[in-house]
Amino acid sequence: MSDALSAIERFSRYQSDDARSAESVHCPVRDVLDCIGDKWSILMIMTLATRPQRFSELHRAIRDISKRMLTQTLRDLERDGLVTRNVFPTKPPSVEYYLSPLGQSLLEPMASLIDWADRRYSDIHAARVRFDGAPCDVPR
Amino acid sequence: MSDALSAIERFSRYQSDDARSAESVHCPVRDVLDCIGDKWSILMIMTLATRPQRFSELHRAIRDISKRMLTQTLRDLERDGLVTRNVFPTKPPSVEYYLSPLGQSLLEPMASLIDWADRRYSDIHAARVRFDGAPCDVPR
DNA sequence: TAGGGCAGGTCTCACATAGAGACCTGAGGT
DNA sequence: ACCTCAGGTCTCTATGTGAGACCTGCCCTA
């Protein structure tokens, strides 16, 4: 837990630096969130965690992503060095995506997040039902 | 690391369940990503990690968020039980936001992510420069 | 007593991003 | 001759986001 505190303290130092001097220091957390903080990246990385997969496999695994966003998310992750793209010269050519070592190193911190999601999911759900059920007791 | 593997294996079981039966099983990871996977939530939670803060303090801390999104993000986090809203009847009334116990329990998994961001940030940056520098060696 | 400022928002408009789904290419099956 | 497949791209529309004007009550100052 002291790990958590020190990491967060480091972050808040970046934040205040940022606040103080308009653009000079840039917070790594912001950068990393720009990479994997979008709608599909985390899901993509977790889907690739078990094994390399091809474009259409990924599309089947994440059924509600559009081809356009699938392409774009993979391209961004490739650009950031988290995912590697491999083209096999078959007919028709097949393309395989897999996690680079950098991408794999993200699995451990992400696993603790999954773990949290699993354990706390019901709490969140309950809070939401409660909130939606009693929206009027505190007028805004 | 076996923790990571087991968590990810659990996730992939959800994924394949999802793929098999159209809507019956819903993956908790997807739900949690819907909560905190948007542009501002993680940043908000980390900013609230150090201490409770008022609306305008948060606005100063995260300078590039609009008031509209600040309100909306806080409302969503409150709805999901991660953040608590407290109104003091001063004149004019002041409003304080702080992490609920549920929100605080998220700090630990998030800290490991921050830690990763700090350590690997330069790798990502390097990969990006490399990718942008040589965009033409593999024509798509 | 008129005017201005503050906190904590809401509202409207404009623009950026995401999704749906048609289309493309080149080869192989029937 | 026609259909299918993988791995995309393209266009159009729907949704999300940002900028910034405005609102409400109360206080302070001139």
PDB file of C-alpha atoms in Angstrom, chain B residues 18-75:
ATOM      1  CA  ASP B  18     -19.717 -13.609 -24.526  1.00  0.00           C
ATOM      2  CA  ALA B  19     -18.821 -14.689 -28.008  1.00  0.00           C
ATOM      3  CA  ARG B  20     -20.731 -17.924 -27.700  1.00  0.00           C
ATOM      4  CA  SER B  21     -24.044 -16.760 -26.266  1.00  0.00           C
ATOM      5  CA  ALA B  22     -25.020 -13.440 -27.655  1.00  0.00           C
ATOM      6  CA  GLU B  23     -25.986 -11.471 -24.533  1.00  0.00           C
ATOM      7  CA  SER B  24     -26.348 -13.898 -21.642  1.00  0.00           C
ATOM      8  CA  VAL B  25     -23.078 -13.528 -19.695  1.00  0.00           C
ATOM      9  CA  HIS B  26     -21.667 -10.056 -19.274  1.00  0.00           C
ATOM     10  CA  CYS B  27     -18.000  -9.500 -18.656  1.00  0.00           C
ATOM     11  CA  PRO B  28     -17.266  -7.473 -15.471  1.00  0.00           C
ATOM     12  CA  VAL B  29     -14.160  -6.084 -17.114  1.00  0.00           C
ATOM     13  CA  ARG B  30     -16.298  -4.520 -19.809  1.00  0.00           C
ATOM     14  CA  ASP B  31     -18.528  -2.985 -17.169  1.00  0.00           C
ATOM     15  CA  VAL B  32     -15.663  -1.569 -15.202  1.00  0.00           C
ATOM     16  CA  LEU B  33     -14.067  -0.198 -18.339  1.00  0.00           C
ATOM     17  CA  ASP B  34     -17.350   1.505 -19.113  1.00  0.00           C
ATOM     18  CA  CYS B  35     -17.048   3.252 -15.739  1.00  0.00           C
ATOM     19  CA  ILE B  36     -13.453   4.338 -15.655  1.00  0.00           C
ATOM     20  CA  GLY B  37     -12.424   3.796 -19.254  1.00  0.00           C
ATOM     21  CA  ASP B  38     -13.424   7.237 -20.449  1.00  0.00           C
ATOM     22  CA  LYS B  39     -11.223  10.223 -21.024  1.00  0.00           C
ATOM     23  CA  TRP B  40     -11.231  11.757 -17.548  1.00  0.00           C
ATOM     24  CA  SER B  41     -12.263   9.273 -14.845  1.00  0.00           C
ATOM     25  CA  ILE B  42      -8.870   7.801 -14.027  1.00  0.00           C
ATOM     26  CA  LEU B  43      -7.317  11.248 -13.907  1.00  0.00           C
ATOM     27  CA  MET B  44     -10.107  12.422 -11.627  1.00  0.00           C
ATOM     28  CA  ILE B  45      -9.710   9.519  -9.224  1.00  0.00           C
ATOM     29  CA  MET B  46      -5.973  10.028  -9.046  1.00  0.00           C
ATOM     30  CA  THR B  47      -6.403  13.712  -8.407  1.00  0.00           C
ATOM     31  CA  LEU B  48      -8.814  12.949  -5.583  1.00  0.00           C
ATOM     32  CA  ALA B  49      -6.433  10.331  -4.188  1.00  0.00           C
ATOM     33  CA  THR B  50      -4.421  12.766  -2.087  1.00  0.00           C
ATOM     34  CA  ARG B  51      -7.294  14.654  -0.480  1.00  0.00           C
ATOM     35  CA  PRO B  52     -10.947  15.697  -0.879  1.00  0.00           C
ATOM     36  CA  GLN B  53     -11.291  18.614  -3.242  1.00  0.00           C
ATOM     37  CA  ARG B  54     -13.868  21.121  -4.300  1.00  0.00           C
ATOM     38  CA  PHE B  55     -15.241  21.645  -7.775  1.00  0.00           C
ATOM     39  CA  SER B  56     -13.027  24.569  -8.633  1.00  0.00           C
ATOM     40  CA  GLU B  57      -9.934  22.976  -7.106  1.00  0.00           C
ATOM     41  CA  LEU B  58     -10.458  20.017  -9.408  1.00  0.00           C
ATOM     42  CA  HIS B  59     -10.913  22.371 -12.311  1.00  0.00           C
ATOM     43  CA  ARG B  60      -7.607  24.026 -11.512  1.00  0.00           C
ATOM     44  CA  ALA B  61      -5.838  20.689 -11.044  1.00  0.00           C
ATOM     45  CA  ILE B  62      -7.045  19.345 -14.393  1.00  0.00           C
ATOM     46  CA  ARG B  63      -6.887  22.520 -16.378  1.00  0.00           C
ATOM     47  CA  ASP B  64      -7.890  21.155 -19.745  1.00  0.00           C
ATOM     48  CA  ILE B  65     -11.202  19.655 -18.707  1.00  0.00           C
ATOM     49  CA  SER B  66     -14.309  21.679 -19.446  1.00  0.00           C
ATOM     50  CA  LYS B  67     -16.777  22.452 -16.681  1.00  0.00           C
ATOM     51  CA  ARG B  68     -19.329  20.389 -18.499  1.00  0.00           C
ATOM     52  CA  MET B  69     -17.140  17.283 -18.540  1.00  0.00           C
ATOM     53  CA  LEU B  70     -15.995  17.923 -14.991  1.00  0.00           C
ATOM     54  CA  THR B  71     -19.603  17.894 -13.826  1.00  0.00           C
ATOM     55  CA  GLN B  72     -20.458  14.866 -15.905  1.00  0.00           C
ATOM     56  CA  THR B  73     -17.421  12.815 -14.889  1.00  0.00           C
ATOM     57  CA  LEU B  74     -18.012  13.541 -11.216  1.00  0.00           C
ATOM     58  CA  ARG B  75     -21.679  12.649 -11.574  1.00  0.00           C
TER      59      ARG B  75
END
